[in-house]
Amino acid sequence: MTEKKQIILRTEQLKAFYILEMHGTQKIVKAVNDVDLTIYENEIYGIAGESGCGKSTLLKALFNDFVPPLRLVSGKLYYRIDWEKEIDVTTLSPEELRQLRMEYISYIPQGSMSALNPVLKLKETYKDFIGSHLGDQSREEIFELAYKQIQTLGLPKNILDLYPHQLSGGMRQRVTIALASLLKPRIMIGDEPTTALDVVVQRGVIQMLKTIQENFKNTIILVTHDMGVHANIADRIGIMYAGKIVEEGTTEQIFGDPRHPYTQFLINSLPKFGDKNVRHSVPGSPPSLADLPTGCPFHPRCPHVMEICTQQVPEFSYPDEHHKVACWLHSAPQAAIGEGKHE
Ligand code: SF4
């Protein structure tokens, strides 16, 4: 990431919690807890982490999709819709938001069936979609736009005459992605778009996302727990743990020089070609987002835990340009580092 790029989406201390009322008591699930993100035009940004760390909720928050019990508790979410100024999109009306969706920012949901109407042929789904966003277009214009895009993305032309259930899971996912990219949105966000697909089909879906990004020079924000997918597609990666970004860097930095012990576990658990050693996954389980540990949320699982880790949330340190990590091993006073149980 050498050239200077324009910021296209930015968050400031974003907090999005699920607030549940249960039998007269309130349960607060801190799924997105103080997240500062800066996303640039023309990049693929990957968000990684185990299940239950808040990745999907962060995507919903970036899409400004706060449906109760999910609430925006505090913080800011800015889109740079015109190059002169940013807009705090949490202040927009539902109609203004509807216009932004799919044209400025689109969402590829987890599970393609939820995005496609099972009782409609795909061309009818395309027609509804185009009609609701582009207004009164003739049938011919709609189908010309749809066919052109289907062909550009290498999908079979007759696919529009089929129902969703007539497609394989991989093909359905590709149609969902095609639909999300139809209006050439500046940002596309995808929630685990390759989950439940076999490796070969997964490769096709990744290639399709890369092609869309290269053609449109837009931005893709992609959530997946699969570090192999991130290695293949992302320019930069944010590692999420317990509702927070704990490390961020270019893909080379994250894979070549991971600093956070959690990131190191995620990378070391990946199989390596020709290496027959047993790979170790992250010990223990992620904490409940409704009952977070004090201090560094990773401390109950961390082999390097120090006293300060149990008391204070670590601040970010910046080992290199574009690279930041929230861990006391890298930002604590020397005295605190000396007390660690290093292995
Ligand atoms: Fe481990 Fe402490 Fe770093 Fe947290 S802050 S990852 S507990 S060393």
Short mmCIF file of C-alpha atoms and ligand atoms in Angstrom, two decimals:
data_model
loop_
_atom_site.label_atom_id
_atom_site.label_comp_id
_atom_site.label_asym_id
_atom_site.label_seq_id
_atom_site.Cartn_x
_atom_site.Cartn_y
_atom_site.Cartn_z
CA MET A 1 0.00 0.00 0.00
CA THR A 2 2.36 2.71 -1.17
CA GLU A 3 0.22 5.21 -3.11
CA LYS A 4 -1.94 7.70 -1.22
CA LYS A 5 -5.59 6.68 -1.31
CA GLN A 6 -8.77 8.55 -0.49
CA ILE A 7 -10.66 7.50 2.64
CA ILE A 8 -14.09 6.17 1.69
CA LEU A 9 -15.50 4.98 5.04
CA ARG A 10 -14.44 5.79 8.57
CA THR A 11 -15.61 5.01 12.09
CA GLU A 12 -14.75 6.80 15.31
CA GLN A 13 -15.04 4.88 18.59
CA LEU A 14 -18.01 2.97 17.23
CA LYS A 15 -20.00 1.03 19.81
CA ALA A 16 -22.89 -1.20 18.73
CA PHE A 17 -24.43 -3.39 21.40
CA TYR A 18 -27.32 -5.86 21.51
CA ILE A 19 -29.50 -4.69 24.39
CA LEU A 20 -31.86 -7.41 25.51
CA GLU A 21 -34.57 -7.16 28.14
CA MET A 22 -35.02 -10.53 29.83
CA HIS A 23 -37.40 -11.09 32.74
CA GLY A 24 -37.00 -7.51 33.92
CA THR A 25 -33.21 -7.52 33.65
CA GLN A 26 -31.09 -6.06 30.90
CA LYS A 27 -28.42 -8.06 29.10
CA ILE A 28 -25.87 -6.07 27.09
CA VAL A 29 -23.85 -7.87 24.43
CA LYS A 30 -20.90 -5.67 23.47
CA ALA A 31 -20.47 -6.93 19.91
CA VAL A 32 -18.72 -3.82 18.51
CA ASN A 33 -16.83 -2.11 21.28
CA ASP A 34 -14.91 1.04 20.46
CA VAL A 35 -13.85 0.39 16.89
CA ASP A 36 -11.86 2.95 14.90
CA LEU A 37 -11.63 1.92 11.24
CA THR A 38 -10.35 3.76 8.21
CA ILE A 39 -11.16 2.15 4.88
CA TYR A 40 -9.77 3.43 1.57
CA GLU A 41 -11.05 3.49 -1.98
CA ASN A 42 -9.86 0.71 -4.28
CA GLU A 43 -8.86 -1.81 -1.63
CA ILE A 44 -10.03 -5.12 -0.24
CA TYR A 45 -10.16 -4.97 3.55
CA GLY A 46 -10.54 -8.26 5.39
CA ILE A 47 -11.96 -8.62 8.89
CA ALA A 48 -10.78 -11.83 10.57
CA GLY A 49 -11.38 -13.58 13.87
CA GLU A 50 -13.14 -16.56 15.41
CA SER A 51 -16.91 -16.96 15.43
CA GLY A 52 -18.60 -14.83 18.06
CA CYS A 53 -16.02 -12.03 18.07
CA GLY A 54 -18.39 -9.42 16.56
CA LYS A 55 -17.31 -9.51 12.88
CA SER A 56 -20.80 -9.82 11.38
CA THR A 57 -22.19 -7.18 13.73
CA LEU A 58 -19.40 -4.82 12.72
CA LEU A 59 -20.45 -5.30 9.07
CA LYS A 60 -24.08 -4.53 9.97
CA ALA A 61 -22.90 -1.41 11.76
CA LEU A 62 -20.81 -0.34 8.74
CA PHE A 63 -23.94 -0.82 6.62
CA ASN A 64 -25.75 1.38 9.16
CA ASP A 65 -28.22 -1.41 9.71
CA PHE A 66 -29.20 -1.10 13.35
CA VAL A 67 -32.25 -3.29 13.83
CA PRO A 68 -33.27 -3.80 17.51
CA PRO A 69 -32.01 -5.37 19.69
CA LEU A 70 -28.84 -4.06 17.96
CA ARG A 71 -28.30 -0.41 18.83
CA LEU A 72 -25.75 2.20 17.97
CA VAL A 73 -24.63 3.15 21.46
CA SER A 74 -22.06 5.81 20.58
CA GLY A 75 -19.44 6.80 18.04
CA LYS A 76 -19.53 8.00 14.46
CA LEU A 77 -19.84 6.36 11.06
CA TYR A 78 -18.81 8.44 8.05
CA TYR A 79 -19.14 7.73 4.32
CA ARG A 80 -17.32 9.97 1.85
CA ILE A 81 -20.14 10.24 -0.65
CA ASP A 82 -18.74 13.22 -2.43
CA TRP A 83 -15.02 13.86 -2.42
CA GLU A 84 -15.36 17.21 -0.70
CA LYS A 85 -16.96 16.05 2.52
CA GLU A 86 -17.83 13.12 4.73
CA ILE A 87 -21.39 12.44 5.86
CA ASP A 88 -22.27 11.01 9.25
CA VAL A 89 -24.70 8.43 7.92
CA THR A 90 -26.24 7.70 11.31
CA THR A 91 -28.07 11.02 10.93
CA LEU A 92 -29.71 10.20 7.56
CA SER A 93 -33.43 9.57 7.07
CA PRO A 94 -34.66 6.08 6.08
CA GLU A 95 -35.29 7.31 2.51
CA GLU A 96 -31.79 8.80 2.21
CA LEU A 97 -30.39 5.53 3.51
CA ARG A 98 -32.43 3.47 1.05
CA GLN A 99 -30.94 5.46 -1.81
CA LEU A 100 -27.42 4.91 -0.57
CA ARG A 101 -27.89 1.18 -0.24
CA MET A 102 -26.88 -0.83 -3.27
CA GLU A 103 -25.88 2.33 -5.18
CA TYR A 104 -23.16 3.57 -2.79
CA ILE A 105 -22.80 0.57 -0.48
CA SER A 106 -24.11 -2.95 -1.01
CA TYR A 107 -24.28 -5.99 1.23
CA ILE A 108 -23.59 -9.61 0.36
CA PRO A 109 -25.36 -11.55 3.11
CA GLN A 110 -24.29 -14.77 4.75
CA GLY A 111 -26.24 -17.54 2.99
CA SER A 112 -27.27 -16.72 -0.57
CA MET A 113 -30.80 -18.12 -0.24
CA SER A 114 -31.81 -15.23 2.02
CA ALA A 115 -30.99 -12.71 -0.74
CA LEU A 116 -32.87 -14.45 -3.56
CA ASN A 117 -36.63 -14.92 -3.65
CA PRO A 118 -37.15 -18.71 -3.90
CA VAL A 119 -40.43 -18.41 -5.82
CA LEU A 120 -39.13 -16.04 -8.51
CA LYS A 121 -36.99 -16.73 -11.53
CA LEU A 122 -33.74 -14.80 -11.24
CA LYS A 123 -34.72 -12.42 -14.00
CA GLU A 124 -37.76 -11.35 -11.95
CA THR A 125 -35.51 -10.75 -8.92
CA TYR A 126 -33.25 -8.65 -11.16
CA LYS A 127 -36.28 -6.77 -12.48
CA ASP A 128 -37.59 -5.98 -8.98
CA PHE A 129 -34.14 -4.95 -7.84
CA ILE A 130 -33.42 -2.68 -10.81
CA GLY A 131 -36.94 -1.24 -10.76
CA SER A 132 -36.70 -0.30 -7.07
CA HIS A 133 -33.37 1.47 -7.53
CA LEU A 134 -33.41 2.90 -11.04
CA GLY A 135 -37.09 3.70 -11.36
CA ASP A 136 -39.12 3.12 -14.52
CA GLN A 137 -36.86 1.34 -16.96
CA SER A 138 -38.27 -0.65 -19.82
CA ARG A 139 -38.16 -4.45 -19.58
CA GLU A 140 -35.65 -4.49 -22.45
CA GLU A 141 -33.34 -2.00 -20.72
CA ILE A 142 -33.49 -3.98 -17.47
CA PHE A 143 -32.67 -7.29 -19.13
CA GLU A 144 -29.94 -5.74 -21.26
CA LEU A 145 -28.26 -4.43 -18.09
CA ALA A 146 -28.70 -7.79 -16.35
CA TYR A 147 -27.45 -9.90 -19.28
CA LYS A 148 -24.46 -7.62 -19.81
CA GLN A 149 -23.39 -7.96 -16.22
CA ILE A 150 -23.99 -11.72 -16.12
CA GLN A 151 -21.74 -12.13 -19.17
CA THR A 152 -19.03 -9.79 -17.86
CA LEU A 153 -18.81 -11.89 -14.72
CA GLY A 154 -18.61 -15.15 -16.68
CA LEU A 155 -21.99 -16.55 -15.58
CA PRO A 156 -24.09 -18.56 -18.07
CA LYS A 157 -26.59 -16.37 -19.94
CA ASN A 158 -29.53 -18.70 -19.37
CA ILE A 159 -29.08 -18.44 -15.59
CA LEU A 160 -31.68 -15.66 -15.45
CA ASP A 161 -34.37 -18.12 -16.55
CA LEU A 162 -33.78 -20.36 -13.55
CA TYR A 163 -35.14 -20.43 -10.01
CA PRO A 164 -32.64 -20.18 -7.10
CA HIS A 165 -33.20 -23.83 -6.09
CA GLN A 166 -32.06 -24.95 -9.56
CA LEU A 167 -28.57 -23.57 -8.90
CA SER A 168 -25.71 -25.08 -6.90
CA GLY A 169 -24.72 -23.29 -3.68
CA GLY A 170 -21.65 -21.80 -5.38
CA MET A 171 -23.62 -20.53 -8.37
CA ARG A 172 -26.28 -19.01 -6.08
CA GLN A 173 -23.56 -17.22 -4.15
CA ARG A 174 -22.11 -15.86 -7.40
CA VAL A 175 -25.54 -14.60 -8.49
CA THR A 176 -25.97 -12.89 -5.10
CA ILE A 177 -22.60 -11.19 -5.54
CA ALA A 178 -23.50 -10.22 -9.12
CA LEU A 179 -26.72 -8.63 -7.88
CA ALA A 180 -24.87 -6.75 -5.12
CA SER A 181 -22.44 -5.35 -7.70
CA LEU A 182 -25.03 -4.50 -10.39
CA LEU A 183 -25.26 -0.79 -9.64
CA LYS A 184 -21.47 -0.47 -9.35
CA PRO A 185 -21.49 0.50 -5.66
CA ARG A 186 -18.39 2.24 -4.35
CA ILE A 187 -18.31 -0.15 -1.37
CA MET A 188 -19.36 -3.80 -1.20
CA ILE A 189 -19.42 -5.59 2.12
CA GLY A 190 -19.55 -9.37 2.31
CA ASP A 191 -20.37 -11.54 5.32
CA GLU A 192 -18.63 -14.92 5.02
CA PRO A 193 -19.42 -15.19 1.28
CA THR A 194 -17.34 -18.36 0.88
CA THR A 195 -18.58 -20.25 3.94
CA ALA A 196 -20.05 -23.72 3.29
CA LEU A 197 -18.53 -23.89 -0.20
CA ASP A 198 -15.95 -26.49 -1.17
CA VAL A 199 -12.44 -25.29 -1.93
CA VAL A 200 -12.79 -25.29 -5.72
CA VAL A 201 -16.07 -23.36 -5.68
CA GLN A 202 -14.64 -21.04 -3.04
CA ARG A 203 -11.78 -20.18 -5.41
CA GLY A 204 -14.32 -19.23 -8.12
CA VAL A 205 -16.19 -16.94 -5.73
CA ILE A 206 -12.94 -15.27 -4.58
CA GLN A 207 -11.88 -14.78 -8.20
CA MET A 208 -15.24 -13.21 -9.00
CA LEU A 209 -14.88 -10.71 -6.12
CA LYS A 210 -11.37 -9.87 -7.31
CA THR A 211 -12.63 -9.32 -10.87
CA ILE A 212 -15.40 -7.00 -9.67
CA GLN A 213 -12.95 -5.01 -7.58
CA GLU A 214 -10.46 -4.71 -10.43
CA ASN A 215 -13.17 -3.69 -12.93
CA PHE A 216 -14.85 -1.08 -10.73
CA LYS A 217 -11.82 -0.02 -8.67
CA ASN A 218 -14.23 -0.02 -5.72
CA THR A 219 -13.77 -1.11 -2.12
CA ILE A 220 -14.66 -4.51 -0.72
CA ILE A 221 -14.91 -5.17 3.01
CA LEU A 222 -14.97 -8.87 3.64
CA VAL A 223 -15.64 -10.80 6.83
CA THR A 224 -14.44 -14.37 7.07
CA HIS A 225 -12.96 -16.53 9.80
CA ASP A 226 -10.90 -18.27 7.08
CA MET A 227 -7.38 -16.82 7.13
CA GLY A 228 -6.61 -18.65 3.86
CA VAL A 229 -9.28 -16.55 2.10
CA HIS A 230 -7.80 -13.36 3.54
CA ALA A 231 -4.34 -14.38 2.35
CA ASN A 232 -5.75 -14.80 -1.16
CA ILE A 233 -7.80 -11.67 -1.52
CA ALA A 234 -7.20 -8.94 1.10
CA ASP A 235 -4.92 -5.91 0.77
CA ARG A 236 -5.23 -5.12 4.48
CA ILE A 237 -6.60 -7.13 7.38
CA GLY A 238 -8.14 -6.17 10.72
CA ILE A 239 -8.03 -8.88 13.38
CA MET A 240 -11.08 -8.73 15.61
CA TYR A 241 -11.34 -10.14 19.10
CA ALA A 242 -14.13 -9.63 21.65
CA GLY A 243 -15.69 -6.73 19.74
CA LYS A 244 -12.40 -4.89 19.16
CA ILE A 245 -9.84 -4.62 16.39
CA VAL A 246 -6.68 -5.87 18.13
CA GLU A 247 -4.30 -5.76 15.17
CA GLU A 248 -4.38 -4.24 11.71
CA GLY A 249 -1.89 -4.23 8.89
CA THR A 250 -1.26 -5.03 5.27
CA THR A 251 -1.70 -8.70 4.40
CA GLU A 252 2.10 -9.02 4.22
CA GLN A 253 2.47 -7.54 7.72
CA ILE A 254 -0.25 -9.71 9.25
CA PHE A 255 1.08 -12.95 7.76
CA GLY A 256 4.80 -12.05 7.76
CA ASP A 257 5.09 -10.22 11.07
CA PRO A 258 2.03 -10.87 13.26
CA ARG A 259 2.49 -9.06 16.59
CA HIS A 260 -0.60 -9.85 18.65
CA PRO A 261 -0.50 -13.28 20.33
CA TYR A 262 -4.05 -13.93 19.05
CA THR A 263 -3.04 -13.17 15.46
CA GLN A 264 -0.02 -15.44 15.88
CA PHE A 265 -2.30 -18.29 16.95
CA LEU A 266 -4.63 -17.71 13.98
CA ILE A 267 -1.72 -17.82 11.54
CA ASN A 268 0.11 -20.71 13.17
CA SER A 269 -3.03 -22.85 13.09
CA LEU A 270 -3.08 -22.68 9.26
CA PRO A 271 -1.87 -25.84 7.52
CA LYS A 272 1.43 -25.35 5.67
CA PHE A 273 2.32 -27.25 2.52
CA GLY A 274 4.80 -30.05 3.29
CA ASP A 275 4.82 -29.36 7.06
CA LYS A 276 3.58 -32.42 8.95
CA ASN A 277 3.81 -30.83 12.42
CA VAL A 278 0.59 -30.67 14.44
CA ARG A 279 -0.98 -27.18 14.15
CA HIS A 280 -2.24 -25.72 17.41
CA SER A 281 -5.47 -23.73 17.49
CA VAL A 282 -6.10 -20.87 19.90
CA PRO A 283 -6.36 -22.34 23.44
CA GLY A 284 -9.65 -21.97 25.31
CA SER A 285 -12.75 -20.25 23.94
CA PRO A 286 -13.69 -16.66 23.16
CA PRO A 287 -15.21 -14.75 26.09
CA SER A 288 -18.91 -13.99 26.30
CA LEU A 289 -19.51 -10.56 24.81
CA ALA A 290 -22.02 -10.03 27.62
CA ASP A 291 -19.40 -10.68 30.31
CA LEU A 292 -15.99 -9.50 29.12
CA PRO A 293 -12.85 -9.98 31.19
CA THR A 294 -11.20 -6.89 32.64
CA GLY A 295 -8.18 -5.40 30.90
CA CYS A 296 -7.08 -7.11 27.70
CA PRO A 297 -9.99 -9.35 26.67
CA PHE A 298 -7.51 -11.98 25.42
CA HIS A 299 -5.74 -12.30 28.78
CA PRO A 300 -7.47 -15.51 29.99
CA ARG A 301 -6.14 -17.30 26.86
CA CYS A 302 -2.82 -15.56 26.39
CA PRO A 303 0.47 -17.40 27.11
CA HIS A 304 2.21 -14.04 27.65
CA VAL A 305 -0.24 -12.52 30.14
CA MET A 306 1.21 -9.96 32.58
CA GLU A 307 -0.33 -8.22 35.55
CA ILE A 308 -1.08 -5.07 33.58
CA CYS A 309 -3.02 -7.16 31.03
CA THR A 310 -5.61 -8.13 33.63
CA GLN A 311 -6.15 -4.51 34.67
CA GLN A 312 -5.92 -2.21 31.66
CA VAL A 313 -7.12 -2.41 28.08
CA PRO A 314 -3.96 -2.17 25.94
CA GLU A 315 -3.37 0.90 23.84
CA PHE A 316 -2.36 0.73 20.19
CA SER A 317 1.29 0.83 19.26
CA TYR A 318 2.52 1.22 15.68
CA PRO A 319 5.39 -1.14 14.84
CA ASP A 320 5.42 -0.02 11.20
CA GLU A 321 3.56 2.15 8.71
CA HIS A 322 -0.02 0.79 8.27
CA HIS A 323 0.58 -1.68 11.13
CA LYS A 324 -0.99 -1.28 14.57
CA VAL A 325 -1.42 -3.66 17.48
CA ALA A 326 -3.18 -3.45 20.84
CA CYS A 327 -1.05 -5.53 23.19
CA TRP A 328 0.95 -4.56 26.27
CA LEU A 329 3.89 -6.60 25.00
CA HIS A 330 4.37 -3.87 22.41
CA SER A 331 3.20 -0.78 24.24
CA ALA A 332 3.80 -1.36 27.96
CA PRO A 333 6.49 0.39 29.95
CA GLN A 334 9.63 -1.79 30.06
CA ALA A 335 8.98 -2.66 33.72
CA ALA A 336 5.61 -4.17 32.85
CA ILE A 337 7.08 -6.23 29.99
CA GLY A 338 9.68 -7.68 32.36
CA GLU A 339 7.01 -9.28 34.51
CA GLY A 340 5.50 -11.40 31.71
CA LYS A 341 5.46 -15.19 31.55
CA HIS A 342 7.29 -15.35 28.22
CA GLU A 343 7.75 -18.75 26.73
FE1 SF4 B 1 -1.51 -11.12 25.93
FE2 SF4 B 1 -1.26 -9.03 27.52
FE3 SF4 B 1 -0.92 -8.75 24.91
FE4 SF4 B 1 -3.34 -9.18 25.91
S1 SF4 B 1 -2.06 -7.40 26.27
S2 SF4 B 1 -2.46 -10.18 24.14
S3 SF4 B 1 -2.87 -10.59 27.59
S4 SF4 B 1 0.35 -9.97 26.33
#
